[in-house]
Amino acid sequence: MTTAPAASPAVPLAAAPSNDAAPLQPLLSDAVIVLRAPTQVWSDRDGAMGTAAVHGVYHGDVRHVRSLTVSCDDSAIEWISTAPDGPSRIVFGGVLRGVDDTTPDPKVRLLRERTVADGRVTETWALRSRMDAPIRTTLRLGLHPEFALLHEVKSGHARPQQTEVEIGAGSARVSAGPQRLELIAAGADVASVPGGIEASWEVEVPAFGEATVTWELVLHDDTLVVGGATAPPRWDAAAVAARASDPRLARWLTTALGDLDALRLMLPDDPDDEFFAAGAPWFFTLFGRDSIWAARLALPLDRDIAASTLRVLARLQGTLDDAQTAQEPGKILHELRSSSLEIPSEGISLPPRYYGSVDSTPLWICLLADARRAGMPAGEVRALLPALRAALGWIRDSGDSDGDGFLDYIDRLGTGLANQGWKDSGDSIQWRDGSLADGPIALCEVQGYAYEAALVGAQLLEDLGDETDADDVMFWRAWAADLKERFAAAYWIETPEGRYPAVALDREKRPVDTLTSNIGHLIGTGILDADDEARIAELLRHESMSSGYGIRTMSTGAAGYWPLSYHGGSVWVHDTAIAVHGMRRAGLDEAARAVVGELLDAAEGFAYRVPELHSGDPRAESSVPTPYPAACRPQAWSAAAAVVCLTVLSGQD
């Protein structure tokens, strides 16, 4: 074995983008992803990595490889095809006219198959020839290890780590503290070059024949806090897709269920309890709200992953009051990382275990009740009653920071998330004039979640608890009735756009008057009367809120509206699906089916892998939905939206 330090990139490797300009978040819409959580590979459509800021091989919260190239000594490779096969396999196809004859038809081609598994990336290169004489050439792989932290990549501040390189026979090992990778390249000449590793194969393709080479990257991270699911999914994707009456929905389900499969994770200490990672590339971990909603929307597909998500989050439930982590007794986790999340440009510093969400706790209770109705065994539900009591206790004791009777949030340290609902960007809660609301913020939808949680929590305690729960059952039913009455008095407003609930109450208890998609989350929770649910459903379908490809996050009538605003005018598929989910529960079937039609049009426009969000541009101006270029994909709750559409169109749970 030889040991050598890595230096600057060599000629075969793609050069990293210039850092002369101000750092920007990477764009994702044109990149190709192959994944199996917690591993993901982002590249160009030809499979190469290094020219775009997001490119690379990631494992957990670290980008292990920044750039990767393939070349042939005797010919340029002209890539002509990109063929995904599910979430974890893709084949790139190219022609090599430099070693071909002069006839028009290409006779020499390279097929590059890439597969991704948990901690493993494998490529097989098949060089095929229709020539009547043998071809001898050299194929080369160049890769540039980096080991940059994921949040640094996201912020545009990726910093390569110092590495040590060991070269062996047909292999290389690169390490950077707790992270390391191994290149296994049988039959190759492997060398350390400035900036990285190069592997080369001398190949001979017989006349009318084929030659193949295979290499593999094995990725390790001693700090990893999540692992990939080991069991196969519990659903038959083909059987589920066959239930769809619309062929577009069948195609969306096929893609979405594959993505949900690839997004399954577990915690190493509890490998049998799976949950959905929030999404790629930035959220390949446990997120309380996201994992709960994904499990809830996909509940007709898989009851067991809902149950295991509940157990995982119960094990991490808050037990003490800690401003640094936003933890409070009974509170459900917001996100889990292997290291602190630092976003200097936004003044954000989140600890590895962070509890800064106001809605995860009531949503956990709602999912528990939904899972029980879906058949979760009574014994499993009873085992979670202590967590249920603690979660209800958080709603009563800590969820209302200022004592006005509504659940609210405020970042106590100033380094956490300023907004702690699902719209967690700093400018997401605006007045109609575009000015920002001051906290504590009491979001409208969180009151709906809390109302539902109080009632279903009381029912669970009555059905499965013991005699000591009797007083709590009465308390929570009375609490819910009081909340419903106070919500009706405090939140309903009238503006030139109509009568609807305010998105939130601000610090002065004033109703923040912007018309937003948040009100769609109220439908089906029970906090609204039937007539008001129908009124909200109608508003959400009005042209100011409906883009034709889903429900906008903010009305076009608001001063802050912009179709490419993250939470101020874009369309989030899961957000629209939650409104549809509520419409169905409220018996508003016609409205639900109409909105499902918009989601199907969006899915078709994105080739059935629906991203995290897209532009709110009206359909009348765009024949296909416009991407939000930094949107993650796949995203678990966006994929789970396809299951909601199936239940609406089929009329079956």
Tab-separated table of C-alpha atoms in Angstrom, residues 419 425-437 441 503-504 512-516 554 558-562 565 567-568:
chain	number	residue	atom	x	y	z
A	419	ASN	CA	-41.074	30.513	11.949
A	425	SER	CA	-38.905	30.561	6.046
A	426	GLY	CA	-38.309	33.917	7.675
A	427	ASP	CA	-40.788	35.830	5.479
A	428	SER	CA	-43.626	33.316	5.362
A	429	ILE	CA	-46.062	35.047	7.738
A	430	GLN	CA	-46.991	38.350	6.114
A	431	TRP	CA	-49.744	40.905	6.240
A	432	ARG	CA	-51.610	41.688	3.033
A	433	ASP	CA	-49.401	44.762	2.600
A	434	GLY	CA	-46.286	42.552	2.592
A	435	SER	CA	-44.975	43.496	6.041
A	436	LEU	CA	-43.902	40.713	8.373
A	437	ALA	CA	-45.882	39.675	11.440
A	441	ILE	CA	-47.105	33.691	16.132
A	503	VAL	CA	-53.199	32.907	8.654
A	504	ALA	CA	-52.166	33.687	12.243
A	512	VAL	CA	-52.767	38.544	10.138
A	513	ASP	CA	-54.983	39.130	7.129
A	514	THR	CA	-53.232	37.472	4.179
A	515	LEU	CA	-55.182	34.788	2.319
A	516	THR	CA	-52.959	31.692	2.312
A	554	MET	CA	-50.315	32.846	-0.919
A	558	ALA	CA	-51.414	39.884	-1.441
A	559	ALA	CA	-48.674	42.479	-1.850
A	560	GLY	CA	-46.038	39.876	-0.974
A	561	TYR	CA	-47.144	37.419	-3.654
A	562	TRP	CA	-44.464	36.183	-6.048
A	565	SER	CA	-41.380	32.794	-3.520
A	567	HIS	CA	-43.746	30.199	0.768
A	568	GLY	CA	-45.298	33.347	-0.692
